[in-house]
């Protein structure tokens, strides 16, 4: 494999940093203390998830598995996650980025493919850590499997195309990060260099870097852009891409906040809706929206949360947020008021029958929804549900 890495732009500017702190001014706080009607709906939702179980997707012999993304194409389910095949912990020094696929009607007939494992070489570099693994759909016939890995003390985002017709992979590449006229590798150092050169601040970064897997699109000057969230430690921002390879910086919240790790995004019209967890000492995540035309952020709404990852889904013309209001054995669903975030409302709160880490919501093959999630970091589980039953 030829060298796929490039040198960062050598900026002469000092990197501006910004501190995190609890939000001083919020529009509303949405409580996890909900009434009995919403608990009853939640009980029904939890039972439906149990009843409509589809399959577990971890590989026999895996000691740990986490962070799922799935898509159904032509009656085949594709699932990504990362796994530890050596010992039962979430330790990037022992992890593997994996894609699994299986026919909907023959779900036990799974094909497993490991894209990268700690110790592999890419170009002239040796990988010493592997982390968050997602997939995105590039076009009718192509998926991109995308993951984080570290080499030479620097985290990178990698991608690999997968042809769904031939069931074959292309070459591994490095994602790119664009800010203004600067384009670097999408790496921890590349992010810092590009932001510094453009006089943009960055909050404290540490450990790995991530891209959120939910795809939403906006047509801009004839170009269709996919929007997503980028994060590393306390730093979170909106990004967009027209090819899923080069990701352009869009904006980051302009108010002081306590953000940390995964930031869910969804673009509708001229607004990007945004939910992110906060520091472990905070009782709430926050919901806000960025106006692409006016370059302004809405006053945030605090949502009581156990500081886990949330996910948006657009369903029958309405936008919903799935999150963990109490702990990772609970799911809350909030209907987003697109015009006034403070009027967003909880539609149910469910005590699940198992742990339910990092739910990811996507359409199944019947125009209804399914949810993939991690059970105790041991199972990558997929189950169907009918959201319309709970929103009437």
XYZ file of N, CA, C and O in Angstrom, residues 13 15 35 53 59 72 101 119 135 159 166 181 193 244 304 325 334 337 347 364 385-387:
92
model
N 0.395 30.244 13.712
C -0.518 30.850 14.670
C -0.665 29.967 15.907
O -0.617 28.738 15.820
N -2.684 28.144 18.789
C -4.013 27.550 18.904
C -4.784 28.212 20.038
O -4.308 28.267 21.175
N -44.462 11.644 33.988
C -45.700 11.098 34.567
C -45.931 9.645 34.157
O -45.232 9.091 33.300
N -36.999 -8.736 18.700
C -35.569 -9.018 18.581
C -35.267 -9.652 17.224
O -35.977 -10.551 16.772
N -19.286 -11.453 17.039
C -18.746 -12.699 16.513
C -18.512 -13.684 17.647
O -18.041 -13.281 18.719
N -29.982 -1.367 6.177
C -30.578 -2.457 5.404
C -30.624 -2.037 3.945
O -31.196 -0.997 3.601
N -22.338 -8.716 7.676
C -23.578 -8.642 6.907
C -24.282 -9.992 6.899
O -23.665 -11.041 7.068
N -1.996 -3.532 15.730
C -0.833 -4.296 15.275
C -0.712 -4.339 13.772
O 0.374 -4.645 13.239
N -20.508 3.057 9.848
C -20.629 2.971 8.397
C -21.524 4.103 7.907
O -22.383 4.599 8.626
N -11.160 5.303 6.396
C -12.348 4.818 5.712
C -11.940 3.726 4.726
O -10.783 3.657 4.278
N -20.812 -6.666 -5.120
C -19.740 -7.655 -5.223
C -19.299 -8.174 -3.857
O -18.545 -9.148 -3.781
N -9.354 27.388 3.801
C -8.546 26.869 2.688
C -7.578 25.773 3.114
O -6.839 25.247 2.289
N -4.194 21.999 13.870
C -3.497 22.860 12.912
C -4.477 23.688 12.089
O -4.303 24.902 11.922
N -17.999 12.126 1.711
C -17.765 11.312 2.904
C -16.281 11.041 3.159
O -15.939 10.252 4.039
N -32.221 16.272 31.079
C -31.606 15.394 32.074
C -31.173 14.087 31.415
O -31.942 13.441 30.705
N -31.967 8.951 29.741
C -32.296 9.971 30.740
C -31.826 9.667 32.155
O -31.549 10.590 32.919
N -37.764 12.014 22.803
C -38.252 13.387 22.839
C -38.619 13.830 21.425
O -37.834 13.651 20.487
N -39.507 20.166 18.930
C -40.266 21.268 18.339
C -39.287 22.057 17.475
O -38.372 22.707 17.983
N -42.009 11.880 24.840
C -43.156 11.068 24.427
C -43.192 9.724 25.152
O -44.243 9.102 25.236
N -35.790 0.116 8.758
C -35.629 -1.279 8.427
C -36.135 -1.478 6.999
O -36.130 -0.534 6.206
N -39.086 -1.874 16.048
C -40.169 -1.281 16.827
C -40.995 -0.382 15.915
O -40.583 -0.063 14.799
N -42.174 -0.007 16.383
C -43.103 0.815 15.595
C -43.342 2.118 16.332
O -44.154 2.178 17.257
N -42.631 3.163 15.941
C -42.703 4.436 16.663
C -44.089 5.039 16.624
O -44.511 5.707 17.577
